[in-house]
Amino acid sequence: MPGPSTLARLAQFDDIVSWYGAARDDLRQRLSGLPVRFFPALPPVDSAEHATDFYLAQVQAPPGAVPRIPCDGGKQEFAVIHPSLAAGKRTGLSNASRKSHASSLFR
C-alpha cells in the first residue's frame, strides 16, 4: 500500500490512470482522495476487440495503435526453437527431446 510520502507525490498529478487497482477495494479506498480513474485490466471474455484497442478506448484515445513488426523477409528454410529457459528455476526440454522435436519439424 502506498505510504504518506507516495500519496503526497501522487497528489501532485492532475490525472492518474490505474488498471492495477480496478479489482482492489483496499487500494481504491487508500487512493480515494486522489484524481484516480480505475479501469478493468482485462477485456470481457467474449470480446473480439484487440487488447490494445480495449485499453485505448478506456482512456478515450483513437483505436488502431496496434504495434506491428514488419516482416518482409519471405519464407526461410529454418526453425527457431525456444524452450523458455529464461530463468534458472525453469526446466526446459532435455537435449534429446530438443533434437527429437527439431527433427520432427523437418519431416
PDB file of C-alpha atoms in Angstrom:
ATOM      1  CA  MET A   1       0.000   0.000   0.000  1.00  0.00           C
ATOM      2  CA  PRO A   2       1.262   3.473  -0.769  1.00  0.00           C
ATOM      3  CA  GLY A   3       2.592   5.320   2.252  1.00  0.00           C
ATOM      4  CA  PRO A   4       2.118   9.009   3.095  1.00  0.00           C
ATOM      5  CA  SER A   5       5.090  10.211   1.010  1.00  0.00           C
ATOM      6  CA  THR A   6       3.865   8.301  -2.055  1.00  0.00           C
ATOM      7  CA  LEU A   7       0.347   9.650  -1.593  1.00  0.00           C
ATOM      8  CA  ALA A   8       1.747  13.195  -1.350  1.00  0.00           C
ATOM      9  CA  ARG A   9       3.658  12.727  -4.613  1.00  0.00           C
ATOM     10  CA  LEU A  10       0.626  11.233  -6.367  1.00  0.00           C
ATOM     11  CA  ALA A  11      -1.486  14.188  -5.216  1.00  0.00           C
ATOM     12  CA  GLN A  12       0.645  16.430  -7.466  1.00  0.00           C
ATOM     13  CA  PHE A  13      -0.836  14.828 -10.602  1.00  0.00           C
ATOM     14  CA  ASP A  14      -3.939  16.152 -12.347  1.00  0.00           C
ATOM     15  CA  ASP A  15      -4.996  12.695 -13.524  1.00  0.00           C
ATOM     16  CA  ILE A  16      -3.915   9.164 -12.631  1.00  0.00           C
ATOM     17  CA  VAL A  17      -4.919   6.109 -14.663  1.00  0.00           C
ATOM     18  CA  SER A  18      -4.778   2.703 -12.990  1.00  0.00           C
ATOM     19  CA  TRP A  19      -5.557  -0.781 -14.230  1.00  0.00           C
ATOM     20  CA  TYR A  20      -3.994  -2.346 -11.161  1.00  0.00           C
ATOM     21  CA  GLY A  21      -6.492  -1.054  -8.622  1.00  0.00           C
ATOM     22  CA  ALA A  22      -9.684  -1.852 -10.504  1.00  0.00           C
ATOM     23  CA  ALA A  23     -10.266  -5.057  -8.549  1.00  0.00           C
ATOM     24  CA  ARG A  24      -8.619  -3.960  -5.293  1.00  0.00           C
ATOM     25  CA  ASP A  25     -11.059  -2.253  -2.961  1.00  0.00           C
ATOM     26  CA  ASP A  26      -8.312  -1.636  -0.386  1.00  0.00           C
ATOM     27  CA  LEU A  27      -6.215   0.308  -2.894  1.00  0.00           C
ATOM     28  CA  ARG A  28      -9.224   2.201  -4.234  1.00  0.00           C
ATOM     29  CA  GLN A  29     -10.098   3.258  -0.694  1.00  0.00           C
ATOM     30  CA  ARG A  30      -6.492   4.284   0.058  1.00  0.00           C
ATOM     31  CA  LEU A  31      -6.385   6.461  -3.091  1.00  0.00           C
ATOM     32  CA  SER A  32      -9.933   7.800  -2.735  1.00  0.00           C
ATOM     33  CA  GLY A  33      -8.852  11.432  -2.285  1.00  0.00           C
ATOM     34  CA  LEU A  34      -6.716  11.439  -5.437  1.00  0.00           C
ATOM     35  CA  PRO A  35      -7.708  12.044  -9.072  1.00  0.00           C
ATOM     36  CA  VAL A  36      -7.505   8.354  -9.986  1.00  0.00           C
ATOM     37  CA  ARG A  37      -9.506   6.666 -12.742  1.00  0.00           C
ATOM     38  CA  PHE A  38      -9.651   2.900 -12.337  1.00  0.00           C
ATOM     39  CA  PHE A  39     -10.236   0.664 -15.352  1.00  0.00           C
ATOM     40  CA  PRO A  40     -10.664  -3.104 -15.680  1.00  0.00           C
ATOM     41  CA  ALA A  41      -7.362  -4.717 -16.618  1.00  0.00           C
ATOM     42  CA  LEU A  42      -8.871  -7.331 -18.927  1.00  0.00           C
ATOM     43  CA  PRO A  43     -11.461  -7.108 -21.696  1.00  0.00           C
ATOM     44  CA  PRO A  44     -14.651  -9.174 -21.373  1.00  0.00           C
ATOM     45  CA  VAL A  45     -14.096 -12.868 -22.078  1.00  0.00           C
ATOM     46  CA  ASP A  46     -16.355 -12.790 -25.145  1.00  0.00           C
ATOM     47  CA  SER A  47     -14.731  -9.664 -26.619  1.00  0.00           C
ATOM     48  CA  ALA A  48     -13.271  -9.871 -30.122  1.00  0.00           C
ATOM     49  CA  GLU A  49     -11.620  -6.470 -29.701  1.00  0.00           C
ATOM     50  CA  HIS A  50      -7.812  -6.329 -29.800  1.00  0.00           C
ATOM     51  CA  ALA A  51      -6.388  -5.736 -26.317  1.00  0.00           C
ATOM     52  CA  THR A  52      -4.651  -2.555 -27.481  1.00  0.00           C
ATOM     53  CA  ASP A  53      -7.941  -1.077 -28.681  1.00  0.00           C
ATOM     54  CA  PHE A  54      -9.575  -2.113 -25.400  1.00  0.00           C
ATOM     55  CA  TYR A  55      -7.037  -0.079 -23.402  1.00  0.00           C
ATOM     56  CA  LEU A  56      -7.090   2.858 -25.821  1.00  0.00           C
ATOM     57  CA  ALA A  57     -10.893   3.085 -25.609  1.00  0.00           C
ATOM     58  CA  GLN A  58     -10.717   3.237 -21.822  1.00  0.00           C
ATOM     59  CA  VAL A  59      -8.608   6.399 -21.957  1.00  0.00           C
ATOM     60  CA  GLN A  60     -10.602   7.814 -24.904  1.00  0.00           C
ATOM     61  CA  ALA A  61      -7.714   7.511 -27.373  1.00  0.00           C
ATOM     62  CA  PRO A  62      -8.303   6.667 -31.048  1.00  0.00           C
ATOM     63  CA  PRO A  63      -8.225   2.942 -31.907  1.00  0.00           C
ATOM     64  CA  GLY A  64      -5.785   1.225 -34.202  1.00  0.00           C
ATOM     65  CA  ALA A  65      -2.463   1.774 -32.460  1.00  0.00           C
ATOM     66  CA  VAL A  66      -1.616  -1.920 -32.652  1.00  0.00           C
ATOM     67  CA  PRO A  67       2.153  -2.452 -32.571  1.00  0.00           C
ATOM     68  CA  ARG A  68       3.453  -4.068 -35.727  1.00  0.00           C
ATOM     69  CA  ILE A  69       6.748  -5.623 -36.690  1.00  0.00           C
ATOM     70  CA  PRO A  70       7.288  -5.594 -40.452  1.00  0.00           C
ATOM     71  CA  CYS A  71       8.423  -8.980 -41.677  1.00  0.00           C
ATOM     72  CA  ASP A  72       9.231  -8.826 -45.367  1.00  0.00           C
ATOM     73  CA  GLY A  73      11.977 -11.451 -45.450  1.00  0.00           C
ATOM     74  CA  GLY A  74       9.936 -14.097 -47.235  1.00  0.00           C
ATOM     75  CA  LYS A  75       9.930 -17.799 -46.464  1.00  0.00           C
ATOM     76  CA  GLN A  76      13.089 -19.152 -44.861  1.00  0.00           C
ATOM     77  CA  GLU A  77      14.227 -22.769 -44.508  1.00  0.00           C
ATOM     78  CA  PHE A  78      14.913 -22.872 -40.777  1.00  0.00           C
ATOM     79  CA  ALA A  79      13.123 -23.176 -37.451  1.00  0.00           C
ATOM     80  CA  VAL A  80      13.720 -21.340 -34.202  1.00  0.00           C
ATOM     81  CA  ILE A  81      13.174 -23.385 -31.068  1.00  0.00           C
ATOM     82  CA  HIS A  82      12.901 -21.542 -27.771  1.00  0.00           C
ATOM     83  CA  PRO A  83      12.160 -23.797 -24.794  1.00  0.00           C
ATOM     84  CA  SER A  84      11.703 -20.906 -22.304  1.00  0.00           C
ATOM     85  CA  LEU A  85      14.949 -21.257 -20.416  1.00  0.00           C
ATOM     86  CA  ALA A  86      14.941 -17.624 -19.298  1.00  0.00           C
ATOM     87  CA  ALA A  87      15.107 -18.350 -15.581  1.00  0.00           C
ATOM     88  CA  GLY A  88      17.387 -20.786 -13.800  1.00  0.00           C
ATOM     89  CA  LYS A  89      14.482 -22.310 -11.883  1.00  0.00           C
ATOM     90  CA  ARG A  90      12.635 -23.264 -15.081  1.00  0.00           C
ATOM     91  CA  THR A  91      13.200 -26.641 -16.615  1.00  0.00           C
ATOM     92  CA  GLY A  92      13.413 -26.763 -20.383  1.00  0.00           C
ATOM     93  CA  LEU A  93      13.437 -29.633 -22.821  1.00  0.00           C
ATOM     94  CA  SER A  94      16.216 -32.161 -22.389  1.00  0.00           C
ATOM     95  CA  ASN A  95      18.851 -32.194 -25.126  1.00  0.00           C
ATOM     96  CA  ALA A  96      17.412 -35.445 -26.540  1.00  0.00           C
ATOM     97  CA  SER A  97      13.867 -34.063 -26.545  1.00  0.00           C
ATOM     98  CA  ARG A  98      15.057 -30.852 -28.167  1.00  0.00           C
ATOM     99  CA  LYS A  99      16.778 -32.755 -31.002  1.00  0.00           C
ATOM    100  CA  SER A 100      13.760 -35.021 -31.483  1.00  0.00           C
ATOM    101  CA  HIS A 101      11.384 -32.044 -31.595  1.00  0.00           C
ATOM    102  CA  ALA A 102      13.630 -30.169 -34.033  1.00  0.00           C
ATOM    103  CA  SER A 103      13.919 -33.141 -36.384  1.00  0.00           C
ATOM    104  CA  SER A 104      10.134 -33.625 -36.378  1.00  0.00           C
ATOM    105  CA  LEU A 105       9.733 -30.101 -37.744  1.00  0.00           C
ATOM    106  CA  PHE A 106      11.516 -31.103 -40.948  1.00  0.00           C
ATOM    107  CA  ARG A 107       9.703 -34.373 -41.703  1.00  0.00           C
TER     108      ARG A 107
END
